[in-house]
Amino acid sequence: MSRLFPEYRPGWETDQHRELRKHAREFFAKEATPHQERWVEQHGVDREFWTKAGAAGLLGLDLPEEFGGAGGDYAMHAVVQEELVYAHDQCFGFSVHSPIVAHYLYTYGNAEQRQRWLPKVISGEAVLAIAMTEPGTGSDLQSVRTTAVRDGDHYVINGSKTFISNGTHCDMVVIVAKTDPSQGAAGVSLIVAETDGLAGFERGRVLAKMGQHGQDTRELFFSDMRVPVANLLGEREGLGFYQLMEQLARERLIIGSLCAALAEAAILEAIDYSRQREAFGRPIGNFQNTKFVLAECKTEALAIKTLVDYAIAQYVDGHNDPMTASMAKLFAAEKCDQIVDKCLQIFGGYGYMTEYPIANMYTGSRVNRIYGGTSEIMKEIISRSL
């Protein structure tokens, strides 16, 4: 159930989704919200929080029960992501681990890989990351410079990656690397590195970011790092670029869900503040300008939610449409940023203080127009359908 629109029901929502939402809400209120300040100071959640989330059944929700998953659908991830936002979390790398990287392992992994990896992913014993972005390569993934040269039964991997979410805790990293640099996109492969005791694997500094200060975003370095050939995802080398393109819709949809919830959460905070804060002898919420701003924001928040939920329903029904996912991500990220900005303005000077959640929403919101593909890339994808 939406906090801002209690009568709203997404087309994909079932009783199972509603029960999951209640469970996730209670779990995050107890286990995440009280620890935000400490997690921000240490630049990451406690490692045991991952296993707590796993024990609570909040990881790998759309993976089969044979591996410990819930056997549900993609929309379950959207429910959990929304509840994380409502809980004012800015630290837990759920969206990378569960809806995104776990699905790479399940979709492209063989039977042995799935059996070896997925139970640990679902329990939280193994934390996932994906290493795409490089210091000189962002959205142009076919131009990555990290190389994986085969040497017998191993790949020797050299290169560096940046902006890696879950960089501190990751036990497994899906690495985007060139197995044949002469082939462009056709030379890109996805290789899973299991990091425990792995020679040549190095975690770089925690990156100082504008927002989301509690996320363990790091640089990663690979120096003659040997990874078994058996850890290649897919039947052969050279499929990585196409695997990435096929899975990016999931990443864009989860960002859309995050933005939809963030817009609502910002409005709820602004409404609550406007009822308490007085100016010139009356609550600021009684002034026409405040009411009109909030009315506009609420209208736009519903527009975000309906578009994102339409795209999710389409995906759940089996239509992996990159254009619709891109439209949802573009609109949600752009409009959410505007809504959070307007809501912060209602707080006046207090909106600039990080003790108020609206300040963290503001700094955390900006990246949604960048990662998962920039707004400009979204427009390029959408324009191809014109």
Coordinates of N, CA, C and O in Angstrom, one line a residue, residues 17 20 26 57 73 77 79 124-125 195-196 210 215 229 266 272 301 303 306 308 319 333 360 368 384:
H17 N 2.1 -9.8 -2.2 CA 2.9 -8.6 -2.2 C 2.6 -7.7 -1.0 O 3.5 -7.1 -0.4
L20 N 4.2 -9.2 2.1 CA 5.7 -8.9 2.0 C 5.9 -7.4 2.4 O 6.9 -7.2 3.2
E26 N 8.1 -3.7 8.8 CA 8.5 -4.0 10.2 C 9.9 -4.3 10.4 O 10.6 -3.9 11.3
G57 N 14.1 -13.4 4.8 CA 13.5 -13.8 3.5 C 13.3 -12.6 2.5 O 12.4 -12.6 1.7
D73 N 8.0 -13.0 -8.0 CA 8.2 -12.3 -9.2 C 9.0 -11.0 -9.0 O 9.4 -10.7 -7.8
H77 N 10.7 -7.4 -5.5 CA 11.9 -6.5 -5.3 C 11.5 -5.1 -5.2 O 12.0 -4.3 -4.4
V79 N 8.7 -3.9 -4.1 CA 8.1 -3.7 -2.8 C 9.1 -3.5 -1.7 O 9.0 -2.6 -0.9
G124 N 22.3 -14.3 2.3 CA 23.1 -13.1 2.7 C 24.5 -13.5 3.1 O 25.3 -12.6 3.4
E125 N 24.9 -14.8 3.0 CA 26.2 -15.2 3.3 C 27.2 -14.6 2.3 O 28.4 -14.3 2.6
T195 N 35.9 -13.3 -4.1 CA 36.9 -12.5 -3.6 C 37.7 -12.9 -2.4 O 38.8 -12.4 -2.1
D196 N 37.1 -13.9 -1.7 CA 37.7 -14.3 -0.4 C 39.1 -14.9 -0.7 O 39.3 -15.9 -1.3
M210 N 28.5 12.9 -3.0 CA 27.6 14.0 -2.7 C 26.5 13.6 -1.8 O 26.1 14.3 -0.9
Q215 N 26.5 4.3 1.9 CA 26.8 3.2 0.9 C 28.3 3.0 0.7 O 29.0 3.9 0.6
V229 N 38.2 -20.4 -15.3 CA 37.4 -20.3 -16.5 C 36.0 -20.8 -16.2 O 35.0 -20.3 -16.9
A266 N 9.3 12.2 0.4 CA 9.7 13.6 0.5 C 8.4 14.4 0.7 O 8.4 15.4 1.6
D272 N 4.1 16.8 6.8 CA 4.2 16.7 8.3 C 4.8 18.0 8.8 O 4.3 18.6 9.8
A301 N 3.8 12.9 -8.2 CA 4.2 11.7 -7.6 C 3.3 10.5 -8.1 O 3.8 9.4 -8.3
A303 N 1.8 10.4 -11.0 CA 2.2 10.2 -12.4 C 3.4 9.3 -12.4 O 3.5 8.3 -13.3
T306 N 2.3 5.6 -11.4 CA 1.5 4.8 -12.4 C 2.4 4.4 -13.6 O 2.2 3.3 -14.1
V308 N 5.8 3.9 -13.5 CA 6.7 2.9 -13.1 C 5.9 1.5 -12.9 O 6.4 0.5 -13.3
H319 N 7.2 -9.2 -20.7 CA 7.7 -8.3 -21.8 C 8.8 -7.5 -21.3 O 8.6 -6.5 -20.6
A333 N 13.2 9.6 -12.4 CA 14.4 10.2 -11.9 C 14.3 11.7 -12.0 O 14.6 12.4 -11.1
N360 N 19.0 14.5 3.3 CA 19.6 13.3 2.7 C 18.9 12.8 1.5 O 19.5 12.2 0.6
N368 N 20.2 9.4 -9.2 CA 19.2 8.6 -10.0 C 19.1 9.0 -11.5 O 18.7 8.2 -12.3
R384 N 14.8 5.8 -30.4 CA 14.9 4.8 -31.4 C 13.5 4.2 -31.8 O 13.4 3.5 -32.8

